[in-house]
């Protein structure tokens, strides 16, 4: 078993290289502020209200409490860089979950190309490196679909509920 820990297989190398590539390509974006979505200022206002005062002021009707709490707490800890990194991590989970879902459904080798096209889409890159709720909601939704396909309806319900609150 210890021999296995010291060896990195080709798949792991590719995943590590892809992750490092994603970080390097997106670094200028996730350090350049919270993004330019129309309601990002309202999301930060709502998140800060929750994190600092324990009061909830929805950023927009009907509100997005899951995302607003996450933005408020991470903004308090690490500012906009950390809130953007949370979006980048959610993007990674979204791509991984989409790959798993497509492979589980029998999409074959073309599934990786589909995931790669999502990853290099300019909209996705911008959304993945700014403090918006789109990527997090999609990651939770794909996670719910994966949980449902694995026969875990309870987890699917929790993830779907979190996605709806995002």
XYZ file of C-alpha atoms in Angstrom, residues 6-20:
15
model
C 4.355 7.342 -3.840
C 3.188 6.707 -7.410
C 1.086 9.130 -9.396
C -0.727 7.470 -12.281
C -1.409 9.127 -15.641
C -4.985 10.043 -14.775
C -3.882 11.789 -11.595
C -1.148 13.630 -13.490
C -3.682 14.849 -16.031
C -6.064 16.002 -13.299
C -3.280 17.818 -11.447
C -2.086 19.451 -14.679
C -5.634 20.506 -15.551
C -6.142 21.958 -12.074
C -2.878 23.887 -12.169
